Short mmCIF file of C-alpha atoms and ligand atoms in Angstrom, two decimals:
data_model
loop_
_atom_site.label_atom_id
_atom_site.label_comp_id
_atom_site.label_asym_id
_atom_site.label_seq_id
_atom_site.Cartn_x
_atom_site.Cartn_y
_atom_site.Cartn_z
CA UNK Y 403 125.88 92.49 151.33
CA UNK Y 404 127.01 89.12 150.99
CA UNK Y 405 125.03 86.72 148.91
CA UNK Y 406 123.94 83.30 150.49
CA UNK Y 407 125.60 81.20 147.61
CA UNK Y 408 128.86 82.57 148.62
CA UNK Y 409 128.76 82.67 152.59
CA UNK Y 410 126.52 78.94 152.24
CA UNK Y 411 128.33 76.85 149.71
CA UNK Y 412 126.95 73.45 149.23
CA UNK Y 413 129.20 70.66 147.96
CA UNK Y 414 127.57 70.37 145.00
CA UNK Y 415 127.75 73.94 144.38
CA UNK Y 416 129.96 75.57 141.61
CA UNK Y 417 133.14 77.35 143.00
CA UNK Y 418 132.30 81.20 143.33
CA UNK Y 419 135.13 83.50 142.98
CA UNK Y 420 133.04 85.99 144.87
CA UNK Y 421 134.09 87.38 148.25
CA UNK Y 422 131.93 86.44 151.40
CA UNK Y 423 133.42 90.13 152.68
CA UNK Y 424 133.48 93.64 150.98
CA UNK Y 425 136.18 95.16 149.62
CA UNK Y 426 135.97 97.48 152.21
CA UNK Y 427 136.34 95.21 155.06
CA UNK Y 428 139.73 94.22 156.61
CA UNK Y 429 138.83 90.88 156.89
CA UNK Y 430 140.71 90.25 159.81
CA UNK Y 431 139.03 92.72 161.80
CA UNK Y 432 136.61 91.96 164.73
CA UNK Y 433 133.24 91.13 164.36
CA UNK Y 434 131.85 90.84 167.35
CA UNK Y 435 134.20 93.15 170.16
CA UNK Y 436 132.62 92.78 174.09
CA UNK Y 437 134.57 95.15 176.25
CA UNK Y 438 134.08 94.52 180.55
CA UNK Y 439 130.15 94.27 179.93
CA UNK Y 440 128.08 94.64 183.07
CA UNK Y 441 124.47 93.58 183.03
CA UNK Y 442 122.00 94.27 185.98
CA UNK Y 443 118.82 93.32 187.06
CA UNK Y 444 117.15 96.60 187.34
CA UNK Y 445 113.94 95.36 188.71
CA UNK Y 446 116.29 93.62 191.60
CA UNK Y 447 118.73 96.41 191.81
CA UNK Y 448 121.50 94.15 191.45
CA UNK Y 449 124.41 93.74 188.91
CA UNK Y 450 124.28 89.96 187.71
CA UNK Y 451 127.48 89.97 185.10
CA UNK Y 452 130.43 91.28 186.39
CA UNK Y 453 132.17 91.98 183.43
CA UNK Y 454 132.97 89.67 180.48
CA UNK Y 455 135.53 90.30 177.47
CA UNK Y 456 136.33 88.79 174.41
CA UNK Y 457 137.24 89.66 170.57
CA UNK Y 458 135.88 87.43 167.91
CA UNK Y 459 136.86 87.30 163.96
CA UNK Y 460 135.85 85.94 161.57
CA UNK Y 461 136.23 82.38 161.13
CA UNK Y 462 137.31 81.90 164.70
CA UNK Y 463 135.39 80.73 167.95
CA UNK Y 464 135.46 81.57 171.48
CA UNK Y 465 133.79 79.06 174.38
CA UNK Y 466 132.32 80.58 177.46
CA UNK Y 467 131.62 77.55 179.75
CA UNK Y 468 130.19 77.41 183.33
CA UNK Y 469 127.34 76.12 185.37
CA UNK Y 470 123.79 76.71 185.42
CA UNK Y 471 123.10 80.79 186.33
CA UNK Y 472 126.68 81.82 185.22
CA UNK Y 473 125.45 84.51 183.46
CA UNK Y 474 126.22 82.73 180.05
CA UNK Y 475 122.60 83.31 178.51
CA UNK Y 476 122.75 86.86 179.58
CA UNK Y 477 126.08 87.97 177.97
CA UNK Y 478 124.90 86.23 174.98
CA UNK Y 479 121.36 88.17 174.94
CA UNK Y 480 123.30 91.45 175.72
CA UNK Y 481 125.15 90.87 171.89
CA UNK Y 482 121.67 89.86 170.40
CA UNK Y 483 119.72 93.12 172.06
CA UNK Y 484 117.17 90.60 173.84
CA UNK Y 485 117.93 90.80 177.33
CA UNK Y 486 114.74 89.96 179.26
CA UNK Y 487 112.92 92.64 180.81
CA UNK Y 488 114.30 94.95 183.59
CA UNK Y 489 117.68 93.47 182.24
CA UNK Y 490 120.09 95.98 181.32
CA UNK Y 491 123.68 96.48 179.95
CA UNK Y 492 124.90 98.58 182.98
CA UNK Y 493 128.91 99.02 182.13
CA UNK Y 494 131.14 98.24 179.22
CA UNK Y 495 130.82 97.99 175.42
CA UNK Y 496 129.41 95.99 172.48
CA UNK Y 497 130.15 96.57 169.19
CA UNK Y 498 129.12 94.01 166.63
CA UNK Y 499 131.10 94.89 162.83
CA UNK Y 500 132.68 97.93 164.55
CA UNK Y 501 128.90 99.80 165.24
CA UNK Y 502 128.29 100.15 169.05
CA UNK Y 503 125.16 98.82 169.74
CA UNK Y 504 124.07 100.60 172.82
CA UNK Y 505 122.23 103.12 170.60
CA UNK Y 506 120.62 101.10 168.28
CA UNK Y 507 116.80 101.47 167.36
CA UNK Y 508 114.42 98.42 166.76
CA UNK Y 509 114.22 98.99 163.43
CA UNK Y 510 118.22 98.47 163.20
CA UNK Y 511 118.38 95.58 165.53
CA UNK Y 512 115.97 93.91 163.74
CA UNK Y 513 117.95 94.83 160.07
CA UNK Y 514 121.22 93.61 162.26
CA UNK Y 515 119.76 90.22 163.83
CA UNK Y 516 119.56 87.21 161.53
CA UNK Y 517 121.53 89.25 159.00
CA UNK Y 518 124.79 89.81 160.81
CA UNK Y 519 124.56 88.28 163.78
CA UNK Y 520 122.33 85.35 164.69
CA UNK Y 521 121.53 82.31 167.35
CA UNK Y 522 120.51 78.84 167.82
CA UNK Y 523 119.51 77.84 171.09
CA UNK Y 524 118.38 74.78 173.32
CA UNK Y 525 115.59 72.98 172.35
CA UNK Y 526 115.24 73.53 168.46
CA UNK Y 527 111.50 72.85 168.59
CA UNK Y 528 110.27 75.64 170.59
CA UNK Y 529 111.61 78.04 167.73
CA UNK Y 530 109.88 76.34 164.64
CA UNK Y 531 105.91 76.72 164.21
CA UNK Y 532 104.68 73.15 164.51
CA UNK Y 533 101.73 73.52 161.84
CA UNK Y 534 103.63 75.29 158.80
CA UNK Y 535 106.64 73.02 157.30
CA UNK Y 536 110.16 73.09 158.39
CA UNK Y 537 111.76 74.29 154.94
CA UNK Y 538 108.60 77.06 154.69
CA UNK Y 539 109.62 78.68 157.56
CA UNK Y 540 113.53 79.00 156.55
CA UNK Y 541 111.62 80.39 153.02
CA UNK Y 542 110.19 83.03 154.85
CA UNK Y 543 113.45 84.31 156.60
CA UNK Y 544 115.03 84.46 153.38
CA UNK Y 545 111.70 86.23 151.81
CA UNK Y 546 111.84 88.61 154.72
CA UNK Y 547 115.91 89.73 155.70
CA UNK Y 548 116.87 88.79 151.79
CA UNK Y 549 113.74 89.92 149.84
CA UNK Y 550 113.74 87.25 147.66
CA UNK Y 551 110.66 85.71 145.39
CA UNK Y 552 108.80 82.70 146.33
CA UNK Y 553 110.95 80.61 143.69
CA UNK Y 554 114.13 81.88 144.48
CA UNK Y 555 113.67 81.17 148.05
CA UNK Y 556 112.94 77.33 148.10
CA UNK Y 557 115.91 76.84 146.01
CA UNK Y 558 118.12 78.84 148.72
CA UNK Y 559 116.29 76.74 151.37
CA UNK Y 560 116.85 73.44 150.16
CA UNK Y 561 120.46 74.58 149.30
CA UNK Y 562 120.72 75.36 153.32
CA UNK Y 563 118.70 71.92 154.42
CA UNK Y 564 121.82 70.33 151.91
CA UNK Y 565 124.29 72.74 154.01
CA UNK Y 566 123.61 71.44 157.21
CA UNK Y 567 123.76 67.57 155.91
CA UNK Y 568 120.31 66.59 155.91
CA UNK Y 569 120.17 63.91 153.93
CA UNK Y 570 117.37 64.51 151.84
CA UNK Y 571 116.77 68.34 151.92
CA UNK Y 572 113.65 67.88 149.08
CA UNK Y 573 111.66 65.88 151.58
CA UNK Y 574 112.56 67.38 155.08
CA UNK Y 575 111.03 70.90 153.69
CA UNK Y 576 107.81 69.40 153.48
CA UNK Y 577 107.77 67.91 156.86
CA UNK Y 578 106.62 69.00 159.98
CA UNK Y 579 108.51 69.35 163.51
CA UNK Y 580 107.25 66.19 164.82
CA UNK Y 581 108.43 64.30 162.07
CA UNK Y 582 112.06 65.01 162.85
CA UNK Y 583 114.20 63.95 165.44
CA UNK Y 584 116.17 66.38 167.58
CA UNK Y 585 119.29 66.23 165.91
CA UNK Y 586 117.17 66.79 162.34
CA UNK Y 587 115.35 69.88 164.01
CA UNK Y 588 118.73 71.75 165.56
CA UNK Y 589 120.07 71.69 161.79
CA UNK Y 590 117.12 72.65 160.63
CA UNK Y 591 117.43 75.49 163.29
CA UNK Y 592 121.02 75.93 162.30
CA UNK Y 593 120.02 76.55 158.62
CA UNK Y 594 117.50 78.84 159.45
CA UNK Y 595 120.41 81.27 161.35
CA UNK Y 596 122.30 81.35 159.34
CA UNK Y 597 119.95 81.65 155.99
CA UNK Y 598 120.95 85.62 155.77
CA UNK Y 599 124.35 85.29 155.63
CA UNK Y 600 125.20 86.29 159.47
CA UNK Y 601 129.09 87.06 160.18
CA UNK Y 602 128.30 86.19 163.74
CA UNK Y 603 126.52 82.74 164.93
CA UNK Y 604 125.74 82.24 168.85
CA UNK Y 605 125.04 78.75 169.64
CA UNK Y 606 123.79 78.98 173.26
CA UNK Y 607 123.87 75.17 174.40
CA UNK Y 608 122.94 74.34 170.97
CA UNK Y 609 123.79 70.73 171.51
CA UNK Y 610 123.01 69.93 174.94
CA UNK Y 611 119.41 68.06 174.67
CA UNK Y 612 121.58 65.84 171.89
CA UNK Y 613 123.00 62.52 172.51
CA UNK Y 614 126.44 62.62 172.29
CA UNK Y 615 126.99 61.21 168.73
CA UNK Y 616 124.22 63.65 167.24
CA UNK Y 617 125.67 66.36 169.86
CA UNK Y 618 129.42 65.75 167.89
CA UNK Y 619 127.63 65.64 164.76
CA UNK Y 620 126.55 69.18 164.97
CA UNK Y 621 130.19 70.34 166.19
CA UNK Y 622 131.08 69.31 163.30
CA UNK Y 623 128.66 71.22 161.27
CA UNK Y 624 129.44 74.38 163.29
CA UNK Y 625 133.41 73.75 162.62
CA UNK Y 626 132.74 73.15 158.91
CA UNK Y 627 130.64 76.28 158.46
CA UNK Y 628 133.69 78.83 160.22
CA UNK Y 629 135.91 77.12 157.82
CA UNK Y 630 134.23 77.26 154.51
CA UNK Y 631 132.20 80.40 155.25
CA UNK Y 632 134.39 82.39 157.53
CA UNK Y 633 131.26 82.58 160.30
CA UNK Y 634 132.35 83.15 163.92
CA UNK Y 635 131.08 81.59 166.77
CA UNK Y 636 130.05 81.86 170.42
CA UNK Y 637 129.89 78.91 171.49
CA UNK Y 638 127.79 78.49 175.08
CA UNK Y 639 127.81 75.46 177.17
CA UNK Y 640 128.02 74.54 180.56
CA UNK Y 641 129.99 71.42 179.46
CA UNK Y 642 133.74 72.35 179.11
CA UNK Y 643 134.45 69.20 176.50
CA UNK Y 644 131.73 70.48 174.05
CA UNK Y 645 133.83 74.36 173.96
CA UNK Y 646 137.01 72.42 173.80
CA UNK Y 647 136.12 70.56 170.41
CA UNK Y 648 135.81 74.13 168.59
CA UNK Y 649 137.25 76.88 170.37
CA UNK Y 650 140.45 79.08 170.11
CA UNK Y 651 139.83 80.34 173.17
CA UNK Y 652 137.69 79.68 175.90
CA UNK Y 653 136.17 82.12 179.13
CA UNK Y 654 135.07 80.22 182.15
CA UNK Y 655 132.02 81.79 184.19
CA UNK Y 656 131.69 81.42 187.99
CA UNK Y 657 128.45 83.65 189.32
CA UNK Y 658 128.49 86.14 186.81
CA UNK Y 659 132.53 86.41 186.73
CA UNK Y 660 134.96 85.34 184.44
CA UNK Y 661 137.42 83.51 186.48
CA UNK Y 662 139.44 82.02 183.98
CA UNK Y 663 140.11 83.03 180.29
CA UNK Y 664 142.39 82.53 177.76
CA UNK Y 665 143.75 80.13 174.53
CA UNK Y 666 141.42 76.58 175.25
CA UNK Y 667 144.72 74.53 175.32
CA UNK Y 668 146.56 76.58 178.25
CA UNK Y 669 143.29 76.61 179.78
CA UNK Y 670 142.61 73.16 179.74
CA UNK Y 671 146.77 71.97 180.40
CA UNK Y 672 147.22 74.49 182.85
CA UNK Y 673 144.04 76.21 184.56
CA UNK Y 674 144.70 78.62 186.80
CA UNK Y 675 141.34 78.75 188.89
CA UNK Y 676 140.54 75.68 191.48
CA UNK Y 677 136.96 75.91 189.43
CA UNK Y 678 138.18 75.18 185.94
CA UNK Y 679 140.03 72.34 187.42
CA UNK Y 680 136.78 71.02 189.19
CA UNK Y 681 135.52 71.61 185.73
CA UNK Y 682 138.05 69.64 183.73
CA UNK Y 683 138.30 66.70 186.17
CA UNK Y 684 134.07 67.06 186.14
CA UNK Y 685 133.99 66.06 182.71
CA UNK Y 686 136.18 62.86 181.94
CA UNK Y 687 134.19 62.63 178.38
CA UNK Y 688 134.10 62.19 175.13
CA UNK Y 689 135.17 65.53 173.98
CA UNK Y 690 137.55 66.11 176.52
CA UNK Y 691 139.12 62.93 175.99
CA UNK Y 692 139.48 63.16 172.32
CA UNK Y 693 140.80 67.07 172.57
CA UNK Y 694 143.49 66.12 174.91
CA UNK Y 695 144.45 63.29 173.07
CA UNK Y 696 144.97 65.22 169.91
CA UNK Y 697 146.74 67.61 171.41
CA UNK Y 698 149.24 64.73 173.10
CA UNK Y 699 149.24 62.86 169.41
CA UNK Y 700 150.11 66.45 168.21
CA UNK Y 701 153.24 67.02 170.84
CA UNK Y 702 154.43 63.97 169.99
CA UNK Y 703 154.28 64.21 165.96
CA UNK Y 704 155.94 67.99 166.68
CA UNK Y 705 158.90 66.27 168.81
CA UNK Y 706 159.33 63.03 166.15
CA UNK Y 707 159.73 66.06 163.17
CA UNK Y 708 162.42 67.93 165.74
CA UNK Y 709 164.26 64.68 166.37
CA UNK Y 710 164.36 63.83 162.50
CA UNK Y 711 165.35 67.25 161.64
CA UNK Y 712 168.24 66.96 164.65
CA UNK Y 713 169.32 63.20 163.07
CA UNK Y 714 169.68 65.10 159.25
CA UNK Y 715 171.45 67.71 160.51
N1 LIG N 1426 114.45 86.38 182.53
C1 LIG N 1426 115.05 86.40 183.72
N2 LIG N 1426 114.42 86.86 184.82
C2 LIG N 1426 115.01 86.87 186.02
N3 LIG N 1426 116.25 86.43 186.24
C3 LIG N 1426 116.95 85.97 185.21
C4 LIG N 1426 116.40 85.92 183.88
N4 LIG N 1426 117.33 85.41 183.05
C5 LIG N 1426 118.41 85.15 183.83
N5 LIG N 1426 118.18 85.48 185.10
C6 LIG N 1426 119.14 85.32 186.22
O1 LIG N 1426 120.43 85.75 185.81
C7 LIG N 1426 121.42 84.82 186.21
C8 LIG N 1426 122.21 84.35 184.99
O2 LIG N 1426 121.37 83.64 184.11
P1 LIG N 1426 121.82 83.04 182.73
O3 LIG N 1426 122.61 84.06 181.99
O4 LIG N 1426 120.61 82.52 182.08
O5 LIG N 1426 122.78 81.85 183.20
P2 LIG N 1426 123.40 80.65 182.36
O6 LIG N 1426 123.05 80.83 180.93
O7 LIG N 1426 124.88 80.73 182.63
O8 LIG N 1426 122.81 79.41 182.94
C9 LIG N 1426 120.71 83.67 186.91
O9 LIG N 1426 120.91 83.82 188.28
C10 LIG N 1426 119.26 83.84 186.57
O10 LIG N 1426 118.45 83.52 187.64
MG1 LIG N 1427 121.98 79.55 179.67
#
């Protein structure tokens, strides 16, 4: 079990020589595997996702993008074991640290969620209980999945609140929701998922009620946390530029399909599927505009370096 001083590491914080994995884990392994999953409406009779794949480990992030009804939530709630009612995982695989999760109990779903694998979601405040302070609530996860003492636990939290760049962690645990602004409550959210120490975060359009500075803000954040704590993400979003700030590799959904999939820059140079195109030319913004022209500065700096090396020789 990882400790949340090593997998959350403010930058205050001493340097800990500790691991954030055990010595029994390949560290490059997958941590979250989905293999062809099918979920259907059982209620309906009807399959709704045809069949998504992807491997994730740790410290890297994979996109899936698409519109509205994709079937984006759904794969997502399929890893988490909270599909909605009548909802069920009809074909393929799951396995989340190597354990399949089709057989697991309650009791070991709730032992797995929040502790390895976690989720933020839309609309931050509907998660938080607006009568009981922000940073008590964050206490309480890390009373309940960590066991710790009353003491213990407001120290960890305002470590977090500091993890997540709130500027003044000491003050933000005493407030209440409707003190904070959006932005403020999804990384208040964002501490809260990932106060256990998960391997695995899910941010389901996380960022899509932001404006676009505080929705780049919290990229950020998310980017930051894979690289100092190794977490891996599933990034969700029907807006291609937001997966294309953060992702190694992106999956675009069309009606429950996965039409498109692969590395995010061949996907976004070269897409294969007349939707992904629509897609890319849909979103002229921001994040779009600053991936691809990082990726053109890039081409350019890796052709100067050629030439010089070519002039030298
Ligand atoms: N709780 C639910 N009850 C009934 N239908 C649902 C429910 N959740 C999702 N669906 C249906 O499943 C399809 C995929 O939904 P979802 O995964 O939420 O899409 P996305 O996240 O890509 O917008 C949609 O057609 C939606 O109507
Ligand atoms: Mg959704």
């Amino acid at each position: 079990m990882t400790t949340l001083s090593t997998n959350v590491r403010t930058d205050t914080a001493k340097p800990d020589t500790a691991q954030p994995t055990g010595p029994s884990r390949d560290p490059s392994a997958p941590v979250l595997s989905v293999r062809d999953v099918r979920i259907s409406d059982q209620a309906a009779g009807q399959e709704i996702v045809h069949g998504v794949g992807f491997t994730l480990k740790p410290g890297t992030s994979v996109g899936i993008v698409g519109e509205s009804g994709s079937g984006k939530t759904l794969t997502c709630r399929a890893a988490l074991g909270i599909l909605p009612a009548h909802f069920e995982v009809t074909g393929g695989s799951i396995e989340i640290d190597g354990q399949d999760i089709s057989g697991l109990s309650s009791a070991q779903w709730t032992s797995l969620r929040g502790s390895t694998i976690s989720a933020v979601f839309q609309d931050p405040a509907s998660y938080l209980n607006p009568s009981i302070h922000v940073g008590k609530q964050i206490t309480e996860v890390l009373r309940v999945k960590k066991g710790l003492k009353r003491r213990e636990a407001r120290r960890q939290t305002i470590e977090l609140l500091h993890a997540v760049q709130l500027r003044d962690p000491e003050l933000v645990y005493g407030q209440y929701t409707f003190e904070l602004s959006g932005g403020m409550l999804q990384r208040v959210l964002i501490a809260a998922a990932i106060a256990a120490g998960p391997r695995i975060l899910i941010a389901d359009e996380a960022t899509t009620a932001l404006d676009v500075t505080v929705q780049a803000e919290i990229l950020d954040l998310l980017a930051d946390l894979r690289e100092r704590t190794g977490l891996a993400l599933v990034l969700v979003s029907h807006d291609l530029a937001v997966v294309a700030q953060l992702c190694d590799e992106v999956l675009v959904m069309r009606q429950g399909e996965v039409v498109e999939q692969g590395p995010t820059h061949q996907v976004l140079h070269h897409p294969l599927h007349e939707y992904t195109r629509l897609l890319i030319a849909e979103h002229e913004q921001y994040g779009l505009d600053k991936f691809l022209a990082a990726e053109a500065a890039e081409a350019a700096e890796a052709a100067e370096a050629v030439e010089a090396v070519e002039e030298d020789a």
